[in-house]
Amino acid sequence: MQLDPILVLDIGCNNILACHVNLFLGTLAPLLPKRPDLLPVVQRALCGEIIGNFLLSEIGHGLDITRLETTATKVVDGFILNTPTQSAMKFMPPTTPVPGYPKMAIVFARLFVDGEDRGVHPFLVWVKSVRLPPRSGGSPLDFAVTFFHRVKLPSTAFLGHGLEAPKDPHALLSKYIWRIPIGSMTLPLTAVPSAKMGATIGIDYSFRRHVQGKGPEKVPIISFRTQQLPVLYTIAIAYVLEAWAPRALEQFMSQELLPETRAGVCVVFKATMCRLLTHHFHMLGERLGAQGIFGYNLLSQMEMDIRGISIAEGDILVLSIRLFSELLIGRYTLPPPTHADTLLSRRSAAIFTRGHRDERFNDLILPQSEPAIIAQGCAYAYSCGLDAGVPRPLLDLFELAAIKLDPGWYAEHAGISADELLMREDKAVKAALPHLKLYGDEMNVRKWVNAPIISDSAWEGWFSQLIALKSHTGHAEQWSHNVDVSRNLHGSNSVIGSGHYLDQLESRSGMNAQAKL
């Protein structure tokens, strides 16, 4: 599902589905053999009659979930669920009530029985929440903070293994949240269609947009190397990441690998996907000029959505620190790339041979965690690109993108100086340029791209839907996607806002209307 390009147009919908299907239903369904009373809830959720959520993290507690403050106190006929402090409010899941679609959540709270702390356990709760302000730049979603004021729950709300004190509270909590690693693996998959759509936008706009110098002729901006580079790098990343995704999923689901190894593959996949894409989307977005910062042209929205994914289901940096530390002490290993002799594989191997735990770990080794994990991911992706037959110019560009993440090592150990890097880049770009339009066509996502800047017809169709606002003097007209109007000092009406579509705007060119937040 996450590889379907249509989800890129509304990552908010993808988030709702991920919470509902993976976390909510994925947690309840395995309980049915022992809890048949949950079947009506599961059936209603499967039919879409209720929307399910998963309330784990709190304002004051992100990854330190063993320190959650929300309490569930055992009473004679059930439990009392309570939020004792503001830092204990459940943070971020989209729990804002939607008329006609009640919301239910699996809420994690600290169980108290006879005054004794019995660890963190899940409870099934109907919820309503306080809506948060809109998240900047990303797809609209009803993020909220959720709190409980002495809410009475029936005994059947308890979804835990038992009321007794667990021998290992951390291990038990890990069993409860076993669906989270699945989300960590599947959510970043949207980076693949996002990369393809971003690259397609870059290609089409760069051929459409023309500039004119002192001479009479206009030339497309793709003629300039400064435009070619971000477009081609994004294409290369799209092709190589698409080649890697099936292999990463195969390893993640393999029963031949240790659970820790499968989780490690997930972290490598997520970190590499998200970091490569946000960096190159940023570079490509700048080459779209002012058009690149408007959400209706998709690129800035996709960049922010990927940034959100980099935090969802586990922050990339923290996950990388944990994985890197465990690899250094030899707790387990990751599968080697299928091509261990490539330049990128050599770089990854060098990191893990020289790192070790010592008293200066926090100062010297810790900052290397994320770069080390991404180096491993680049080696994986490049090898998969080789196996999948990705065109050589794009493989070379992907390799160069990885080298640029750590040019010092490649200069010292592979003899690739700054001048050599430029020459390699020039060679790869010249080899790729004749096939640029073909690369775009073969990504096969253009029918989903609704950015108006990709063609004259798309722009004209989009522009015709804008609302004309006249000034008081009648001498000027302004067009806006935003209905908020304020008076300026001269008494005329001026338009304010950030370019969201009108709530009631009906698209005649296939674009999805977005509600103004």
Coordinates of C-alpha atoms in Angstrom, one line a residue, residues 98-510:
V98 CA -14.8 13.6 13.4
P99 CA -18.6 13.9 13.2
G100 CA -20.1 10.5 12.4
Y101 CA -16.8 8.7 12.9
P102 CA -16.1 8.0 16.6
K103 CA -12.6 7.4 17.7
M104 CA -11.2 4.7 20.0
A105 CA -7.6 4.3 21.1
I106 CA -5.3 1.8 22.8
V107 CA -4.0 4.0 25.6
F108 CA -0.9 3.1 27.5
A109 CA -0.9 3.9 31.2
R110 CA 0.9 3.0 34.4
L111 CA -1.2 0.5 36.3
F112 CA -1.6 0.9 40.1
V113 CA -3.1 -1.9 42.2
D114 CA -3.4 -1.3 45.9
G115 CA -1.0 1.6 45.6
E116 CA 1.7 -0.5 43.9
D117 CA 3.1 0.4 40.5
R118 CA 2.6 -2.6 38.3
G119 CA 4.2 -1.3 35.1
V120 CA 2.8 0.2 31.8
H121 CA -0.1 -1.7 30.2
P122 CA -2.6 -1.0 27.3
F123 CA -6.2 0.0 27.8
L124 CA -9.1 0.3 25.3
V125 CA -10.7 3.8 25.5
W126 CA -13.1 6.0 23.6
V127 CA -11.4 9.4 23.1
K128 CA -11.9 13.0 22.4
S129 CA -9.1 15.5 22.3
V130 CA -7.9 19.1 22.0
R131 CA -6.8 19.8 18.5
L132 CA -3.3 21.1 17.9
P133 CA -2.4 23.9 15.6
P134 CA -1.5 22.8 12.0
R135 CA 1.9 21.2 11.4
S136 CA 3.9 23.5 9.2
G137 CA 4.1 22.5 5.6
G138 CA 3.0 18.9 5.7
S139 CA -0.2 17.2 4.7
P140 CA -3.2 18.2 6.8
L141 CA -4.0 15.9 9.7
D142 CA -5.9 16.3 12.9
F143 CA -3.0 16.0 15.4
A144 CA -4.1 16.5 18.9
V145 CA -3.2 16.3 22.6
T146 CA -5.3 13.9 24.6
F147 CA -5.8 13.9 28.4
F148 CA -8.0 12.1 30.8
H149 CA -9.6 13.5 34.0
R150 CA -10.5 10.5 36.2
V151 CA -12.2 8.6 33.4
K152 CA -14.0 5.5 34.6
L153 CA -13.1 2.4 32.6
P154 CA -14.7 -1.1 32.8
S155 CA -12.6 -4.1 33.7
T156 CA -12.8 -5.2 30.0
A157 CA -10.8 -2.1 29.0
F158 CA -7.7 -3.8 30.3
L159 CA -5.7 -5.4 27.4
G160 CA -2.6 -6.4 29.3
H161 CA -1.3 -9.9 30.2
G162 CA -2.2 -9.7 33.8
L163 CA -2.6 -7.4 36.8
E164 CA 0.4 -8.9 38.7
A165 CA 3.7 -7.0 38.7
P166 CA 5.8 -8.1 35.7
K167 CA 9.2 -9.6 36.3
D168 CA 10.6 -7.5 33.4
P169 CA 8.5 -4.4 32.8
H170 CA 10.6 -3.3 29.9
A171 CA 10.4 -6.6 28.1
L172 CA 6.6 -6.8 28.7
L173 CA 6.1 -3.3 27.3
S174 CA 8.2 -4.3 24.2
K175 CA 5.8 -7.2 23.6
Y176 CA 2.8 -4.8 23.8
I177 CA 4.2 -2.5 21.2
W178 CA 5.5 -5.1 18.8
R179 CA 3.6 -3.5 15.9
I180 CA 5.7 -0.3 16.1
P181 CA 8.7 -1.8 14.2
I182 CA 6.4 -2.8 11.4
G183 CA 5.3 0.8 11.1
S184 CA 9.0 1.9 11.2
M185 CA 9.5 -0.3 8.2
T186 CA 6.4 0.4 6.2
L187 CA 6.0 4.2 6.6
P188 CA 9.3 5.1 5.0
L189 CA 8.2 3.1 1.9
T190 CA 6.3 6.2 0.8
A191 CA 9.7 7.8 0.2
V192 CA 10.0 5.7 -3.0
P193 CA 6.9 7.1 -4.8
S194 CA 7.7 10.5 -3.2
A195 CA 11.2 10.4 -4.8
K196 CA 9.8 9.5 -8.2
M197 CA 7.1 12.2 -8.1
G198 CA 9.6 14.8 -6.9
A199 CA 12.0 13.9 -9.7
T200 CA 9.2 14.0 -12.2
I201 CA 8.2 17.5 -11.1
G202 CA 11.8 18.6 -11.3
I203 CA 12.2 17.2 -14.8
D204 CA 9.0 18.6 -16.2
Y205 CA 9.3 22.1 -14.7
S206 CA 13.0 22.4 -15.7
F207 CA 12.1 21.7 -19.4
R208 CA 9.0 24.0 -19.2
R209 CA 10.6 27.0 -17.6
H210 CA 12.6 29.2 -20.0
V211 CA 14.9 32.1 -19.5
Q212 CA 16.3 34.7 -21.9
G213 CA 19.6 36.4 -21.8
K214 CA 20.9 39.2 -24.0
G215 CA 20.2 37.2 -27.2
P216 CA 16.8 36.6 -28.8
E217 CA 16.5 33.0 -27.9
K218 CA 14.9 31.5 -24.8
V219 CA 16.5 28.4 -23.3
P220 CA 15.0 25.9 -20.7
I221 CA 16.6 26.1 -17.3
I222 CA 17.6 22.4 -17.6
S223 CA 20.3 23.7 -19.8
F224 CA 22.2 24.9 -16.8
R225 CA 24.4 22.5 -14.8
T226 CA 23.1 24.0 -11.5
Q227 CA 19.6 22.8 -12.5
Q228 CA 20.8 19.5 -13.9
L229 CA 22.5 18.4 -10.7
P230 CA 19.6 18.4 -8.2
V231 CA 17.2 16.9 -10.8
L232 CA 19.6 14.1 -11.8
Y233 CA 20.5 13.3 -8.2
T234 CA 16.9 13.0 -7.2
I235 CA 16.2 10.7 -10.2
A236 CA 19.2 8.5 -9.2
I237 CA 18.0 8.3 -5.7
A238 CA 14.5 7.4 -6.8
Y239 CA 15.7 4.6 -9.0
V240 CA 18.1 3.1 -6.5
L241 CA 15.7 3.3 -3.5
E242 CA 13.0 1.6 -5.6
A243 CA 15.5 -1.2 -6.3
W244 CA 16.4 -1.5 -2.6
A245 CA 12.8 -1.5 -1.1
P246 CA 11.8 -5.1 -2.0
R247 CA 15.1 -6.5 -0.7
A248 CA 14.7 -4.6 2.6
L249 CA 11.2 -5.9 3.0
E250 CA 12.4 -9.4 2.3
Q251 CA 15.0 -9.1 5.0
F252 CA 12.6 -7.5 7.5
M253 CA 10.2 -10.4 7.1
S254 CA 12.8 -13.2 7.0
Q255 CA 12.4 -15.8 9.8
E256 CA 16.0 -16.8 9.2
L257 CA 17.3 -13.6 10.7
L258 CA 17.3 -12.7 14.4
P259 CA 14.5 -10.3 15.5
E260 CA 17.2 -7.8 16.5
T261 CA 18.8 -8.0 13.0
R262 CA 15.4 -7.5 11.3
A263 CA 14.8 -4.4 13.5
G264 CA 18.3 -3.2 12.6
V265 CA 17.6 -3.5 8.8
C266 CA 14.4 -1.5 9.5
V267 CA 16.4 1.3 11.1
V268 CA 19.0 1.4 8.3
F269 CA 16.2 1.5 5.7
K270 CA 14.3 4.3 7.4
A271 CA 17.3 6.5 8.2
T272 CA 18.8 6.2 4.7
M273 CA 15.5 6.7 2.9
C274 CA 14.4 9.8 4.9
R275 CA 17.7 11.5 5.1
L276 CA 18.6 11.2 1.5
L277 CA 15.2 12.4 0.3
T278 CA 14.8 15.4 2.6
H279 CA 18.3 16.6 1.7
H280 CA 17.8 16.3 -2.1
F281 CA 14.2 17.5 -2.0
H282 CA 15.5 20.7 -0.3
M283 CA 18.2 21.2 -3.0
L284 CA 15.7 20.5 -5.8
G285 CA 13.0 22.7 -4.2
E286 CA 15.4 25.7 -4.3
R287 CA 15.8 25.2 -8.0
L288 CA 12.1 25.5 -8.5
G289 CA 12.4 29.1 -7.2
A290 CA 9.5 30.6 -5.4
Q291 CA 7.2 27.9 -6.8
G292 CA 9.1 25.3 -4.8
I293 CA 7.9 26.6 -1.4
F294 CA 4.2 26.3 -2.1
G295 CA 2.5 23.2 -1.0
Y296 CA 0.3 23.0 -4.1
N297 CA 3.4 22.1 -6.1
L298 CA 3.9 19.2 -3.8
L299 CA 7.7 19.2 -3.3
S300 CA 7.9 21.2 -0.1
Q301 CA 4.9 19.3 1.3
M302 CA 6.6 16.0 0.5
E303 CA 9.8 17.2 2.1
M304 CA 7.9 18.0 5.3
D305 CA 5.9 14.8 5.2
I306 CA 9.2 12.8 5.0
R307 CA 10.6 14.8 7.9
G308 CA 7.5 13.7 9.9
I309 CA 8.1 10.1 8.9
S310 CA 11.7 10.4 10.1
I311 CA 10.3 11.0 13.6
A312 CA 7.2 8.8 13.5
E313 CA 7.5 5.3 15.0
G314 CA 10.9 6.2 16.5
D315 CA 13.3 9.2 15.9
I316 CA 16.0 8.4 13.4
L317 CA 18.9 9.7 15.4
V318 CA 17.9 7.8 18.6
L319 CA 17.3 4.6 16.7
S320 CA 20.6 5.0 14.9
I321 CA 22.5 5.5 18.2
R322 CA 20.9 2.4 19.7
L323 CA 21.7 0.3 16.6
F324 CA 25.2 1.6 16.2
S325 CA 26.0 1.0 19.8
E326 CA 24.8 -2.6 19.7
L327 CA 26.7 -3.3 16.5
L328 CA 29.9 -2.0 18.0
I329 CA 29.7 -4.2 21.0
G330 CA 28.9 -7.2 18.8
R331 CA 25.5 -8.0 20.2
Y332 CA 24.4 -8.9 16.7
T333 CA 25.4 -8.2 13.1
L334 CA 23.6 -7.0 10.0
P335 CA 23.5 -8.8 6.7
P336 CA 26.3 -7.7 4.3
P337 CA 25.5 -6.0 1.1
T338 CA 25.2 -8.3 -1.9
H339 CA 28.3 -6.6 -3.4
A340 CA 30.8 -6.3 -0.6
D341 CA 33.6 -5.0 -3.0
T342 CA 31.9 -1.7 -4.0
L343 CA 33.3 1.6 -2.8
L344 CA 30.2 2.3 -0.6
S345 CA 30.5 -1.1 1.0
R346 CA 34.1 -0.5 1.8
R347 CA 33.2 2.7 3.5
S348 CA 30.5 1.1 5.6
A349 CA 32.8 -1.8 6.6
A350 CA 35.5 0.7 7.7
I351 CA 33.2 2.4 10.1
F352 CA 32.4 -0.7 12.0
T353 CA 36.0 -2.0 12.2
R354 CA 37.4 1.2 13.8
G355 CA 34.5 2.0 16.2
H356 CA 34.5 0.8 19.8
R357 CA 33.0 1.6 23.2
D358 CA 35.3 3.6 25.5
E359 CA 35.1 6.4 28.0
R360 CA 34.9 9.0 25.2
F361 CA 32.0 7.2 23.5
N362 CA 29.6 10.2 24.0
D363 CA 32.1 12.7 22.5
L364 CA 33.7 10.8 19.6
I365 CA 31.6 7.8 18.7
L366 CA 28.0 8.9 19.4
P367 CA 28.0 11.6 16.7
Q368 CA 29.1 9.0 14.1
S369 CA 26.0 6.9 14.8
E370 CA 23.6 8.3 12.2
P371 CA 26.3 8.7 9.4
A372 CA 27.4 5.2 10.0
I373 CA 23.9 3.8 9.7
I374 CA 23.3 5.8 6.5
A375 CA 26.6 4.6 5.1
Q376 CA 25.4 1.1 5.6
G377 CA 22.1 1.9 3.9
C378 CA 23.8 3.5 0.9
A379 CA 25.9 0.3 0.5
Y380 CA 22.7 -1.8 0.6
A381 CA 20.9 0.4 -1.8
Y382 CA 23.8 0.6 -4.3
S383 CA 24.2 -3.1 -4.3
C384 CA 20.5 -3.6 -4.9
G385 CA 20.7 -1.0 -7.7
L386 CA 23.4 -3.1 -9.3
D387 CA 21.3 -6.3 -9.0
A388 CA 18.2 -4.6 -10.4
G389 CA 20.0 -3.2 -13.5
V390 CA 19.6 0.5 -12.7
P391 CA 21.2 2.5 -15.5
R392 CA 25.0 3.0 -14.9
P393 CA 24.8 6.8 -15.1
L394 CA 22.2 6.8 -12.3
L395 CA 24.2 4.3 -10.2
D396 CA 27.3 6.6 -10.6
L397 CA 25.2 9.6 -9.5
F398 CA 23.9 7.7 -6.5
E399 CA 27.4 6.7 -5.5
L400 CA 28.5 10.3 -5.8
A401 CA 25.6 11.4 -3.6
A402 CA 26.8 9.0 -0.9
I403 CA 30.4 10.1 -1.3
K404 CA 29.4 13.7 -0.7
L405 CA 28.0 12.7 2.7
D406 CA 31.5 11.9 3.8
P407 CA 34.1 13.3 1.3
G408 CA 36.9 13.3 3.9
W409 CA 37.0 9.5 4.2
Y410 CA 36.9 9.0 0.4
A411 CA 39.7 11.5 -0.1
E412 CA 41.8 9.8 2.6
H413 CA 41.1 6.2 1.8
A414 CA 40.0 6.1 -1.8
G415 CA 42.0 8.9 -3.3
I416 CA 38.9 10.8 -4.4
S417 CA 40.0 14.5 -4.1
A418 CA 37.6 17.4 -4.6
D419 CA 38.8 17.8 -8.2
E420 CA 38.3 14.1 -8.9
L421 CA 34.8 14.3 -7.4
L422 CA 34.0 17.1 -9.8
M423 CA 35.3 15.2 -12.8
R424 CA 33.3 12.0 -11.8
E425 CA 30.2 14.1 -11.4
D426 CA 30.7 15.8 -14.8
K427 CA 31.1 12.4 -16.5
A428 CA 28.0 11.0 -14.8
V429 CA 25.9 14.0 -15.7
K430 CA 27.0 14.0 -19.3
A431 CA 26.1 10.3 -19.6
A432 CA 22.7 10.8 -18.0
L433 CA 21.5 13.9 -19.7
P434 CA 20.6 12.3 -23.1
H435 CA 18.2 10.0 -21.3
L436 CA 16.7 12.5 -18.9
K437 CA 13.2 12.5 -20.3
L438 CA 13.2 8.7 -20.7
Y439 CA 14.2 8.4 -17.0
G440 CA 11.2 10.5 -16.1
D441 CA 8.8 8.5 -18.3
E442 CA 10.0 5.2 -16.9
M443 CA 9.2 6.3 -13.3
N444 CA 5.6 6.2 -14.5
V445 CA 4.1 8.5 -11.8
R446 CA 3.2 11.5 -13.9
K447 CA -0.6 10.7 -13.9
W448 CA -0.6 11.2 -10.1
V449 CA 1.4 14.4 -10.1
N450 CA -1.1 17.3 -9.7
A451 CA 1.5 20.1 -9.3
P452 CA 0.4 22.9 -11.6
I453 CA 3.9 23.9 -12.6
I454 CA 4.7 20.7 -14.6
S455 CA 3.0 22.0 -17.8
D456 CA 1.3 25.0 -19.3
S457 CA -2.1 23.2 -19.4
A458 CA -1.9 22.2 -15.8
W459 CA -1.0 25.7 -14.8
E460 CA -3.8 27.3 -16.8
G461 CA -6.3 24.8 -15.4
W462 CA -5.2 25.5 -11.9
F463 CA -5.0 29.3 -12.3
S464 CA -8.6 29.4 -13.7
Q465 CA -9.9 28.1 -10.4
L466 CA -8.4 31.0 -8.3
I467 CA -10.7 33.5 -6.8
A468 CA -10.3 37.1 -8.0
L469 CA -10.5 39.7 -5.2
K470 CA -10.9 43.3 -6.2
S471 CA -9.5 46.2 -4.3
H472 CA -11.9 49.0 -3.1
T473 CA -10.7 51.3 -5.9
G474 CA -11.4 48.6 -8.5
H475 CA -8.1 49.1 -10.1
A476 CA -6.5 45.8 -9.2
E477 CA -7.3 42.1 -8.9
Q478 CA -5.6 39.6 -6.8
W479 CA -5.9 35.8 -6.8
S480 CA -5.5 33.6 -3.8
H481 CA -6.2 30.2 -2.5
N482 CA -6.9 31.7 0.9
V483 CA -10.1 33.3 2.0
D484 CA -8.6 35.3 4.9
V485 CA -8.6 38.9 4.0
S486 CA -7.3 41.9 6.1
R487 CA -7.3 45.6 5.5
N488 CA -4.1 47.4 4.8
L489 CA -3.3 51.0 5.7
H490 CA -4.8 52.3 2.4
G491 CA -8.2 50.7 2.9
S492 CA -7.9 48.1 0.1
N493 CA -8.2 44.4 0.7
S494 CA -5.0 42.4 0.7
V495 CA -4.6 38.7 0.8
I496 CA -2.9 36.9 3.7
G497 CA -2.1 33.3 4.2
S498 CA 0.1 30.5 2.9
G499 CA -1.7 29.2 -0.1
H500 CA -4.0 26.5 1.1
Y501 CA -7.0 25.6 -1.1
L502 CA -10.4 26.9 -0.3
D503 CA -12.6 24.6 1.8
Q504 CA -15.3 24.5 -0.8
L505 CA -13.1 24.7 -3.9
E506 CA -14.0 22.0 -6.5
S507 CA -11.2 21.0 -8.7
R508 CA -11.8 20.7 -12.4
S509 CA -8.4 19.4 -13.2
G510 CA -8.2 16.4 -10.9

